[in-house]
Coordinates of C-alpha atoms in Angstrom, one line a residue:
Chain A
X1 CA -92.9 -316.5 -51.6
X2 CA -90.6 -319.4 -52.7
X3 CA -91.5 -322.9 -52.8
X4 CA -90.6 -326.0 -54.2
X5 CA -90.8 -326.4 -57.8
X6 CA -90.1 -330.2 -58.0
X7 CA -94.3 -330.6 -58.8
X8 CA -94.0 -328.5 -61.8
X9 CA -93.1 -329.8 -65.0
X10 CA -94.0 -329.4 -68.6
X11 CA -97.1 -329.4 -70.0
X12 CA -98.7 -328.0 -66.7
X13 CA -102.0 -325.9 -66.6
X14 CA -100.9 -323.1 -64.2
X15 CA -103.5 -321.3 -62.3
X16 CA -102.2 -317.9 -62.4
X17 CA -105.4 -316.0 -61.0
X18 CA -109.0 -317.5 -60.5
X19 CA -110.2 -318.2 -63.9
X20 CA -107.0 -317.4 -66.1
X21 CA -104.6 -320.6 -66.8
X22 CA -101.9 -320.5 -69.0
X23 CA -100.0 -323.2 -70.2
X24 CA -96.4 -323.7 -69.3
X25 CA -94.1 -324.9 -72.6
X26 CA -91.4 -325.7 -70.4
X27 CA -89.9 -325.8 -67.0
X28 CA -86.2 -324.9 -65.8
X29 CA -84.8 -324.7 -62.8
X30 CA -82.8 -321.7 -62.4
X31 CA -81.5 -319.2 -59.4
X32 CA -79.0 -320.9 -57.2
X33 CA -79.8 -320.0 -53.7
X34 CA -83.8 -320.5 -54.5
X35 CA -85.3 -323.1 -56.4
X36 CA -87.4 -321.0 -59.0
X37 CA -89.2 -321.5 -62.0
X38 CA -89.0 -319.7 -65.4
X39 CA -92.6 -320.2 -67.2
X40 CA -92.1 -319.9 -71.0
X41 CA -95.5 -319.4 -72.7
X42 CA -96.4 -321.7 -75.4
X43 CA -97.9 -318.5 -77.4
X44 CA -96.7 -317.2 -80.3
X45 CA -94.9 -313.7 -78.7
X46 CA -92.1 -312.8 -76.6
X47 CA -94.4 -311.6 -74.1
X48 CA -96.8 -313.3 -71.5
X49 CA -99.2 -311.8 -68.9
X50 CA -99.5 -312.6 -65.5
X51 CA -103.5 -312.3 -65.4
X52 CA -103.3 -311.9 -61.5
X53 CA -101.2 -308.7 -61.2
X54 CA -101.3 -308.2 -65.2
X55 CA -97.4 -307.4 -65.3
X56 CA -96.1 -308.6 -68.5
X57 CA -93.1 -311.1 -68.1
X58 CA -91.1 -311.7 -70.8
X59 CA -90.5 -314.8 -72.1
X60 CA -87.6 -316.6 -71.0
X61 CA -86.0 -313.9 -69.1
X62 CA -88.5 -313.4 -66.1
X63 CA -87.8 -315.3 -63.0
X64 CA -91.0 -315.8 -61.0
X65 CA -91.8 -317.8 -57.9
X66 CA -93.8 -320.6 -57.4
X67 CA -95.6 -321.2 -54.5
X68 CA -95.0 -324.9 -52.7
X69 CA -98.2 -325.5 -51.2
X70 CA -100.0 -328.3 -52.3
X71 CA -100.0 -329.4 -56.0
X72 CA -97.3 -326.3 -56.1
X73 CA -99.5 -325.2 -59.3
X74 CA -101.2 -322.6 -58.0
X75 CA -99.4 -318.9 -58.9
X76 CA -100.0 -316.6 -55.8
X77 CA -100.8 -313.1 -57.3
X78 CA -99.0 -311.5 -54.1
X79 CA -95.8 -313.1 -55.9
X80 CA -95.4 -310.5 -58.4
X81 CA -95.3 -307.2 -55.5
X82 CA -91.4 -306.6 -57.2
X83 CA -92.8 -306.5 -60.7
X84 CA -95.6 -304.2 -59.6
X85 CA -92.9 -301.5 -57.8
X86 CA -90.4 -302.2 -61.5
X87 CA -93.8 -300.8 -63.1
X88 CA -94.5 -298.3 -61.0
X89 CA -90.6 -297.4 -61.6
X90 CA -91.1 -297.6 -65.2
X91 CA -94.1 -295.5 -65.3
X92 CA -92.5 -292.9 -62.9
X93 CA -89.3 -293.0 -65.7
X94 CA -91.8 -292.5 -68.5
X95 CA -93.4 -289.4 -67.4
X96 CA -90.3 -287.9 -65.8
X97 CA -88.8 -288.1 -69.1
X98 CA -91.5 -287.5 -71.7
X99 CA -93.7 -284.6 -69.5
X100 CA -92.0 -282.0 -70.5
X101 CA -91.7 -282.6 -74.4
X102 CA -95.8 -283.2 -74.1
X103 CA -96.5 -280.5 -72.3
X104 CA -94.3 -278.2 -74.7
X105 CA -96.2 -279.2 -78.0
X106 CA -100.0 -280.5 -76.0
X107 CA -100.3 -278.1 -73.2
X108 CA -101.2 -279.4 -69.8
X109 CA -103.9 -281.7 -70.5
X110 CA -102.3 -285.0 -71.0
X111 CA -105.4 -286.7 -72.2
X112 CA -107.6 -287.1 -75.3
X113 CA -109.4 -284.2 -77.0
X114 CA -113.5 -285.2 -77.7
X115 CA -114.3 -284.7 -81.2
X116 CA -117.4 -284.5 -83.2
X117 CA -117.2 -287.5 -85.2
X118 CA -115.6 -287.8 -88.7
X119 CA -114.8 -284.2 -88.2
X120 CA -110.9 -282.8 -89.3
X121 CA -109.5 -281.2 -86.9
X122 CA -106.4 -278.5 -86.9
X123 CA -103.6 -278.6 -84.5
X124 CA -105.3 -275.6 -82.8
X125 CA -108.4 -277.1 -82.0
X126 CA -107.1 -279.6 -79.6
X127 CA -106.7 -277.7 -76.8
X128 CA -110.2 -277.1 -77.1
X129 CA -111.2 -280.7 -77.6
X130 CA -109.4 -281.7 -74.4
X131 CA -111.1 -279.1 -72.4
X132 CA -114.0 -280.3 -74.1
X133 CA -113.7 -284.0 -73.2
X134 CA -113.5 -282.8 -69.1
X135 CA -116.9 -281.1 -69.3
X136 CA -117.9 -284.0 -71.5
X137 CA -117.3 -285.8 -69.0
X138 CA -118.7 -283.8 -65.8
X139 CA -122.0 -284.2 -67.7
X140 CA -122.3 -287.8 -68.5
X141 CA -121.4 -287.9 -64.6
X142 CA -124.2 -285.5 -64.1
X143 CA -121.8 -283.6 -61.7
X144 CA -123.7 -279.9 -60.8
X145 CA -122.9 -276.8 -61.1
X146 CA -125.3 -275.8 -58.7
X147 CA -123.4 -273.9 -55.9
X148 CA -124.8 -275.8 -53.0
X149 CA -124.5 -279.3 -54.6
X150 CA -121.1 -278.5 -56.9
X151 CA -117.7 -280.9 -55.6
X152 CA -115.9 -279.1 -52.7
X153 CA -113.3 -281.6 -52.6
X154 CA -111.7 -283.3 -55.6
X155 CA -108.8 -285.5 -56.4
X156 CA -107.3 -286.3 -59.4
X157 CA -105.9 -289.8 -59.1
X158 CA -102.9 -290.1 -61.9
X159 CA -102.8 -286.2 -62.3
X160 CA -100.0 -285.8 -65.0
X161 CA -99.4 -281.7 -64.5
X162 CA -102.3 -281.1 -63.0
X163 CA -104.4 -280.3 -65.9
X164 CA -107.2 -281.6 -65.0
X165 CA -106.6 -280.2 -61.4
X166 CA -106.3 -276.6 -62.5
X167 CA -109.5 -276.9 -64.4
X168 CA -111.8 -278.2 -61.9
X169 CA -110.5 -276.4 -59.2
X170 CA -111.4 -273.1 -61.1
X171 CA -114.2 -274.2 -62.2
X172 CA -116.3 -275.5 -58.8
X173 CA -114.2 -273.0 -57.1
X174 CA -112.9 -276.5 -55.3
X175 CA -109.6 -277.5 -53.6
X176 CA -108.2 -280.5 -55.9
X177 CA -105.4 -283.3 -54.6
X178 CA -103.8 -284.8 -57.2
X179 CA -101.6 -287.3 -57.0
X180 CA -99.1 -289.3 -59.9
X181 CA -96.1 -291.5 -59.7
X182 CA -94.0 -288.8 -61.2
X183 CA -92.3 -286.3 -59.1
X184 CA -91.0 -284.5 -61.8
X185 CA -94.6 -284.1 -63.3
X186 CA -95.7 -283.2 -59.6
X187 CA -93.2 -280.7 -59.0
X188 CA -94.1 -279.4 -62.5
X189 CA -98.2 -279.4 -61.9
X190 CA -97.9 -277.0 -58.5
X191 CA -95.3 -274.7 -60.5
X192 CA -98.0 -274.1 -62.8
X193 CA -100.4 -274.1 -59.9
X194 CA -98.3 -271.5 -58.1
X195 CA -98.2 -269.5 -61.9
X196 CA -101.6 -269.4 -62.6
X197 CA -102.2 -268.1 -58.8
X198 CA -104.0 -271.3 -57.7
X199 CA -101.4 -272.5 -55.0
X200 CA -103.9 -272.7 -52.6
X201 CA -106.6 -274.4 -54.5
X202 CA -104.4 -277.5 -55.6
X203 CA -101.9 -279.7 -54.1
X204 CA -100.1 -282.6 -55.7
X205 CA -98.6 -285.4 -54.3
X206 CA -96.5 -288.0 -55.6
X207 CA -98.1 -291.2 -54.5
X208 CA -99.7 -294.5 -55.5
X209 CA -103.6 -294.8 -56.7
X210 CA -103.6 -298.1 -55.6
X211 CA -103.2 -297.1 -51.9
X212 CA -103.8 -293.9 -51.6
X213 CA -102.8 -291.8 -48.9
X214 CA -105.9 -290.4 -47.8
X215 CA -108.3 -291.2 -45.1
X216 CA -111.7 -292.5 -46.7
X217 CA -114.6 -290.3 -47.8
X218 CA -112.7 -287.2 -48.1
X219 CA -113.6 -286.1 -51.9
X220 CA -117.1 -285.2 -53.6
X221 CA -115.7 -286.0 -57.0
X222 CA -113.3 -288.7 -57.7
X223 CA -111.5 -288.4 -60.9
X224 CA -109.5 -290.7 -63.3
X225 CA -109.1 -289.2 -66.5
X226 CA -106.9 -291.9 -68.5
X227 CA -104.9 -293.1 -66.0
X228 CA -106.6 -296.7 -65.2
X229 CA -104.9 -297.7 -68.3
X230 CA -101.3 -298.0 -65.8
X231 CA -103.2 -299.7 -62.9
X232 CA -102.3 -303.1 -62.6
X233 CA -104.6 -304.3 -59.7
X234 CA -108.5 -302.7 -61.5
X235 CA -109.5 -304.2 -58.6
X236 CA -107.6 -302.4 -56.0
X237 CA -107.6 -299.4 -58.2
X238 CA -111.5 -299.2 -58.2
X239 CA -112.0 -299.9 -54.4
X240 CA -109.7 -297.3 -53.6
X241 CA -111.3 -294.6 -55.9
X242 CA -114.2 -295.8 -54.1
X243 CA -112.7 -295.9 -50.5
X244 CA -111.7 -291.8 -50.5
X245 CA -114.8 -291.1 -52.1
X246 CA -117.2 -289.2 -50.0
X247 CA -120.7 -290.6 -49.2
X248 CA -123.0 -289.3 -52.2
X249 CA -119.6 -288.5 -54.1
X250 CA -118.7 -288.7 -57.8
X251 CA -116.1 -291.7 -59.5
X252 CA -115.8 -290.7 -62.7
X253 CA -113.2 -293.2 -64.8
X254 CA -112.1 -292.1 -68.3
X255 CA -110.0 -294.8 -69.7
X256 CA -108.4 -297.5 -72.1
X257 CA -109.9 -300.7 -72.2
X258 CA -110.3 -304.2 -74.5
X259 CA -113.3 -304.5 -76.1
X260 CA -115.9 -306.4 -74.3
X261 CA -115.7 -310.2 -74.6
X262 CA -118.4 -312.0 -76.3
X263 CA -120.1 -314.5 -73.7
X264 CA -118.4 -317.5 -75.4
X265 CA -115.1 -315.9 -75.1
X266 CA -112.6 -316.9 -72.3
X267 CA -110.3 -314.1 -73.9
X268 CA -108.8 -312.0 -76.4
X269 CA -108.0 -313.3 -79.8
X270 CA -103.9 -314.4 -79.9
X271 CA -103.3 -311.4 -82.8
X272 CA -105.4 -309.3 -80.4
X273 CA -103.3 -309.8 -77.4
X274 CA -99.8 -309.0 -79.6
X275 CA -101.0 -305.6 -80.6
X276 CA -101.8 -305.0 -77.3
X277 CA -98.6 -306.0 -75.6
X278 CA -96.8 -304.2 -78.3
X279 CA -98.8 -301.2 -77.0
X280 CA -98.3 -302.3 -72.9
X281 CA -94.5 -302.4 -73.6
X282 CA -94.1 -299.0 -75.1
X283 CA -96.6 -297.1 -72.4
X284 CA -95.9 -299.3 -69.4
X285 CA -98.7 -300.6 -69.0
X286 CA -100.3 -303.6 -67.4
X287 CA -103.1 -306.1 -68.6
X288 CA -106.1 -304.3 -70.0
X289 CA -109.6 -305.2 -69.0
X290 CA -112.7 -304.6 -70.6
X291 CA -115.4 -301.5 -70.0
X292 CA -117.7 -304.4 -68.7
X293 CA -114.9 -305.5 -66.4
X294 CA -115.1 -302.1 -64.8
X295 CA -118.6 -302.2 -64.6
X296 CA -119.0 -305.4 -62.5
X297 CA -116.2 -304.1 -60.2
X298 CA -118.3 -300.6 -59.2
X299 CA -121.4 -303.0 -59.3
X300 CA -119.4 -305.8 -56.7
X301 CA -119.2 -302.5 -54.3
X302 CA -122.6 -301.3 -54.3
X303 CA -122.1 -298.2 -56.2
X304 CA -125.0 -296.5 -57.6
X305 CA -125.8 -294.7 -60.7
X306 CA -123.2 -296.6 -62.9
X307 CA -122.7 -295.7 -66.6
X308 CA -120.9 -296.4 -69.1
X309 CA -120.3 -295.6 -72.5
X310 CA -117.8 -296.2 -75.6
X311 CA -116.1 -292.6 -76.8
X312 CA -114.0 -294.4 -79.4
X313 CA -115.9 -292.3 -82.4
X314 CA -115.2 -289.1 -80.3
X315 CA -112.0 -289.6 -80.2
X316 CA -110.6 -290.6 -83.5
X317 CA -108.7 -287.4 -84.5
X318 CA -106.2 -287.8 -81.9
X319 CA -104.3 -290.1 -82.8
X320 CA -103.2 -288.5 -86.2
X321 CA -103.1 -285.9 -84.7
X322 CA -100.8 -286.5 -81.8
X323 CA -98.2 -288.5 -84.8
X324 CA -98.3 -285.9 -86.9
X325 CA -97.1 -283.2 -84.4
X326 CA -94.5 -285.7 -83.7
X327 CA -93.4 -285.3 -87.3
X328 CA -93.0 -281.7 -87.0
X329 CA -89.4 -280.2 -86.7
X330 CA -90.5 -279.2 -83.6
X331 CA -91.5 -282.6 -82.5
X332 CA -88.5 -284.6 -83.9
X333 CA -86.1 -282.4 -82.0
X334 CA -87.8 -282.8 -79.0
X335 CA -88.1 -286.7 -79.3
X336 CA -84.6 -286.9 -80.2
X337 CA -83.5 -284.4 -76.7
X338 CA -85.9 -286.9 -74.7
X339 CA -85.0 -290.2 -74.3
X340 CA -85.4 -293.9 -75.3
X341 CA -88.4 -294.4 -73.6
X342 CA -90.5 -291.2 -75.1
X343 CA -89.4 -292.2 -78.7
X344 CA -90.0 -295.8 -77.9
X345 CA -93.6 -294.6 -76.7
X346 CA -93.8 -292.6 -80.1
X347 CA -93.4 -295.2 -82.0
X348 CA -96.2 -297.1 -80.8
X349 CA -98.3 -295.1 -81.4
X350 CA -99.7 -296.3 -84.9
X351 CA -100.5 -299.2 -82.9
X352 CA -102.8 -297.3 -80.8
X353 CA -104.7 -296.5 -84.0
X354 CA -104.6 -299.7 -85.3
X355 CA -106.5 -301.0 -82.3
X356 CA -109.2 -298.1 -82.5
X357 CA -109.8 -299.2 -86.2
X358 CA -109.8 -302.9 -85.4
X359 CA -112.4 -302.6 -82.3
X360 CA -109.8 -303.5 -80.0
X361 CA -109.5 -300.3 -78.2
X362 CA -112.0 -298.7 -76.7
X363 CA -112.3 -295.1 -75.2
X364 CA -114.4 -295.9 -72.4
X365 CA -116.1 -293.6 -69.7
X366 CA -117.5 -295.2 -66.6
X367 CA -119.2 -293.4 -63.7
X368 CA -120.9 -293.7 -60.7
X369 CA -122.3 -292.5 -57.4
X370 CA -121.3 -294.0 -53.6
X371 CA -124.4 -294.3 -51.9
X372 CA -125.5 -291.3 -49.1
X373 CA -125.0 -293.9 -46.1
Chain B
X1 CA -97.2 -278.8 -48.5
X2 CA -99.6 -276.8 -46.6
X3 CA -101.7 -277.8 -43.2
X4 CA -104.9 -277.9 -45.3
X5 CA -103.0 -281.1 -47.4
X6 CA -102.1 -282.6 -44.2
X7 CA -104.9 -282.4 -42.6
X8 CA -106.4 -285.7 -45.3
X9 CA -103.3 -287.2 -45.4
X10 CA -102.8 -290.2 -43.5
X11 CA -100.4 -293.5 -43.6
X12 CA -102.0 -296.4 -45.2
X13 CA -98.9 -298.8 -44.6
X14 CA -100.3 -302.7 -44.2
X15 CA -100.9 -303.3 -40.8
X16 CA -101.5 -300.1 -39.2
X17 CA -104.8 -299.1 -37.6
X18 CA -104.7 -295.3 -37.6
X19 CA -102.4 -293.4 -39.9
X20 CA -103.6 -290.2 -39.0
X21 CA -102.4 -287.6 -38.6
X22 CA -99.3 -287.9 -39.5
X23 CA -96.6 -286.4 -37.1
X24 CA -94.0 -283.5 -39.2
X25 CA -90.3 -283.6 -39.1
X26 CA -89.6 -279.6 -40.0
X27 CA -86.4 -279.1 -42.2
X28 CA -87.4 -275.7 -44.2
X29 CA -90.8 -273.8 -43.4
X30 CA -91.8 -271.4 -45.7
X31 CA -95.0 -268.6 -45.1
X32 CA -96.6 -267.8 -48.5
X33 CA -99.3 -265.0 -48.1
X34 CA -102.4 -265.8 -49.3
X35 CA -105.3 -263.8 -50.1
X36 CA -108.1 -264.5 -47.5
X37 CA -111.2 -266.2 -48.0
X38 CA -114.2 -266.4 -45.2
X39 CA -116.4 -268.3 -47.2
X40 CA -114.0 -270.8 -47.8
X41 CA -112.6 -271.0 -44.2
X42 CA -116.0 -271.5 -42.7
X43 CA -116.8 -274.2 -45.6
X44 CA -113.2 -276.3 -44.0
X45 CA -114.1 -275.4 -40.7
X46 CA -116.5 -278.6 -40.1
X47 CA -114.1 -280.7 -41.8
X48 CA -111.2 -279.9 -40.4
X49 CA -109.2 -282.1 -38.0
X50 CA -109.0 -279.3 -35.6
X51 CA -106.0 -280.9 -32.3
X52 CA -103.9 -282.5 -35.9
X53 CA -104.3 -278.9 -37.1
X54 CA -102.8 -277.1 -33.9
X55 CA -100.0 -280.1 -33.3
X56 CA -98.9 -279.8 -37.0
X57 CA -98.8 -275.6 -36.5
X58 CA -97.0 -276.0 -33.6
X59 CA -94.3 -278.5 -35.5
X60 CA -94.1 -275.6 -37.8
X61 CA -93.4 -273.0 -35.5
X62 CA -97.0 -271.5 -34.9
X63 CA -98.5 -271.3 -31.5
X64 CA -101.3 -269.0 -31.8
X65 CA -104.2 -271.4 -32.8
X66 CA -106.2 -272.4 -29.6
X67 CA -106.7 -275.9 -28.3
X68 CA -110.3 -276.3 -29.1
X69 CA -112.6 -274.6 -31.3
X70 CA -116.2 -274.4 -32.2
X71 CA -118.3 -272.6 -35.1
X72 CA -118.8 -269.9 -32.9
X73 CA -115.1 -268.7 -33.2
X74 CA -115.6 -268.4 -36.8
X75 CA -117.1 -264.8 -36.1
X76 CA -114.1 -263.6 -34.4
X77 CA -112.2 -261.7 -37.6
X78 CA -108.7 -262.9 -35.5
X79 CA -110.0 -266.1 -35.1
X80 CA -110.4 -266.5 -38.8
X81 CA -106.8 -264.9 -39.6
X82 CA -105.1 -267.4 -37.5
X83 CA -106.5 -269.9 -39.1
X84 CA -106.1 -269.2 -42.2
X85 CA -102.5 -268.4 -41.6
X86 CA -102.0 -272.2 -40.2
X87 CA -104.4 -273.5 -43.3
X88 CA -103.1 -272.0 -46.0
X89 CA -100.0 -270.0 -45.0
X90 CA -97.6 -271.8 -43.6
X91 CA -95.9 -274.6 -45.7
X92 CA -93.5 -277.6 -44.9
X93 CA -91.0 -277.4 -47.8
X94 CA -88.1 -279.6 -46.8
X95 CA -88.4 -282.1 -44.0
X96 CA -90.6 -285.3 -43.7
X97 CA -94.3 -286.8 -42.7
X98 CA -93.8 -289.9 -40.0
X99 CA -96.4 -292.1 -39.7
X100 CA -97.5 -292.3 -36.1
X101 CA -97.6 -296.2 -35.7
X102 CA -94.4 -297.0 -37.3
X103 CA -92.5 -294.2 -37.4
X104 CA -91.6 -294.8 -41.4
X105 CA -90.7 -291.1 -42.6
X106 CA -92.5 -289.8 -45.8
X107 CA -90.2 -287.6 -47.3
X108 CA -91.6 -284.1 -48.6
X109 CA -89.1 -282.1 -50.7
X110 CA -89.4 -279.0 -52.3
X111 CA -93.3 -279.1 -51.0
X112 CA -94.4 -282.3 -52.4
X113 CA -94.8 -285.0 -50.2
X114 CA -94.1 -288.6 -51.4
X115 CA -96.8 -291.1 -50.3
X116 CA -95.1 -294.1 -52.1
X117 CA -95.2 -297.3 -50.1
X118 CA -92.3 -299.8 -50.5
X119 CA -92.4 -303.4 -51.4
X120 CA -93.3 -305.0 -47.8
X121 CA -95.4 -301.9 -47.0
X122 CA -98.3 -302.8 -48.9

């Protein structure tokens, strides 16, 4: 919604969300048919974050709305519903174009591989540490093998090629939805579905985790295995996973986050937040939140059982790993046949390691149980 | 997409109080045998939508399912092929899912369905 702008000037607090102001540098009024407002951020970096929806708007090129009502200060989060669909186009883009080249060097597991720690690790042994860091995960969960109580009905919300679909599906026996932005790595998941004779056990839809297209309490285990990191609503993200989650079902959440702020802390350090845009631009990805964050969002819905726990040390080798297979002739061919956005992605990724070794970034798993009834 | 997907899919557009089931505009059907699994079929049976079942087979060009049904059928060995033909055999490849309150279409090509809501849909 458009409003007025006449109430805004310099030097304004904005309220962008409920406990997140930034600090306007300076006001213009551009557009000519809509009085808008262009908010410059007074920190150091291209970038700025719209805490509310967490897309990133880029310094004076973004044209966002202000609302008119009363002190005409207040920044509706609803606003930014065109910046969310750009992401989701983005993200769509990113995995349309870089699937294939990760699946040709990777496999179909589009996810880290869990590592003992301080342990070397060949390019062979990945595959194995990704299958690894599933049943890793199934455990923490303390999701049962036990034929009466094992998942019937799983979906895989942000399914990549249905890796993770493939897996769980043999191994409960289960039928798995999965569902991704990307319909060329949806199209690609069932063809490998249909190849390894599991067409009827898996199903993949393209679709949005944020309103997913299922009826609620359809699955027994709910699984997001690294794909909260592209969520830009946590909020909506966890209430859906909760939502199609079947009474006594499994969430398990394997994801990205910030480190926890301290309880003086009102947010990231300034340096913190530049590595970390540097790292949203090249992976599309929104605002990151902490592991605590998603703990007090499973808590705010009454979900039972929640854990949570920081992989980062399991995870170290991957990284490297992942950089150095991109140094391969293999893997400079293939960047180069890509496209801009799978190098661009490449070349971020030093960053990602930076941000393990600084504390930043955290490899967080979070689970719970929705109650019975 | 098969029946079985279907049968959890619904519409979740803002605004619309029941999204399910979603009605089937047939372009290209295509029948994919399938090896057959009682175990399984009697495991779906309680769960499954039965009348969005039979409307959807019928969209698709198969009539045999009944009206109703009950557990009890699940001993009939015919019973059980027919429905596992609608379940898991029969697939919408081309064509679209409309959602029953606002007749938005939900295109579905080469057998994936795309759920994405637009903008002012959310």
């Amino acid at each position: 919604m458009v409003g007025s702008c006449s109430s805004c000037k310099s030097g304004t607090t904005l309220q962008w969300a409920p406990g997140h102001p930034t600090f306007i540098s300076r006001v213009q009024i551009i557009g000519r048919n809509e009085p808008v407002v262009q908010v410059l951020s007074s920190a150091g970096s291209d970038w700025t974050k719209d805490f509310g929806t967490g897309i990133r708007i880029r310094k004076r090129r973004y044209i966002t709305a202000v609302s008119g009502s009363g002190g005409g200060r207040r920044m509706r989060t609803t606003v930014n519903a065109a910046a969310t669909e750009t992401l989701q186009k983005g993200i769509a883009e990113f995995y349309d174009e870089s699937s294939g080249i990760w699946e040709n060097i990777w496999g179909d597991h589009m996810h880290h591989g869990f590592y003992e720690p301080d342990s070397s690790v060949s390019l062979s042994d990945h595959r194995s540490a990704q299958i690894r860091m599933i049943e890793e995960a199934l455990r923490f969960a303390s999701v049962s093998d036990d034929p009466m109580q094992k998942p019937g009905q799983i979906v895989d919300v942000g399914c990549g090629i249905g890796g993770s679909s493939r897996y769980l599906a043999r191994k409960y026996e289960a039928r798995s939805q999965g569902i991704t932005l990307s319909p060329v790595q949806a199209q690609r998941a069932q063809a490998l579905a249909a190849a390894q004779g599991l067409d009827d056990k898996v199903s993949f839809q393209v679709a949005d985790a944020l309103n997913q297209p299922f009826q609620d309490g359809q699955f027994d285990l709910v699984w997001s295995m690294e794909s909260g990191e592209h969520m830009p609503d946590k909020s909506k993200f966890v209430n859906e996973l909760a939502r199609v989650a079947a009474p006594g079902g499994t969430i398990i959440i394997v994801t990205w986050c910030h480190r926890n702020l301290s309880p003086t802390e009102e947010s990231l350090r300034p340096e913190e937040k530049e590595l970390l845009n540097k790292i949203c631009d090249a992976f599309y990805l929104p605002a990151w939140c902490s592991t605590a964050d998603y703990v007090k969002l499973l808590e705010s819905l009454s979900l039972q059982d929640i854990k949570a726990a920081d992989w980062s040390a399991y995870v170290a080798p991957f990284w490297p790993a992942v950089i150095k297979s991109a140094l391969t002739w293999k893997g400079i061919a293939s960047l180069l046949r890509s496209g801009w956005k799978t190098i661009k992605g490449a070349l971020a990724m030093p960053f990602m390691i930076e941000g393990y070794k600084k504390g930043l970034i955290k490899f967080a798993i979070i689970t719970c149980r929705k109650p019975v009834s | 997409m098969r029946l079985l997907t279907h049968n959890m899919l619904s519409s979740n557009i803002k605004g619309v109080t029941n999204g399910f089931p979603l009605l089937i505009e047939v372009e290209k059907v295509v029948e994919k045998q399938v090896d057959f699994n009682e175990d399984f079929l009697r495991n779906m049976f309680p769960k499954i939508e039965w009348k969005a079942l039979v409307e959807a087979s019928r969209t698709m060009g198969y009539t045999e399912l009944p009206e109703n049904a009950e557990s009890s059928m699940l001993d009939s060995d015919e019973f059980l092929r027919k429905f596992h033909h609608a379940l898991i055999e029969l697939h919408l490849e081309e064509g679209a899912l409309v959602c029953p309150e606002t007749g938005r279409k939900f295109p579905v090509n080469k057998g994936i369905p795309n759920m994405l809501l637009h903008e002012d849909e959310v």
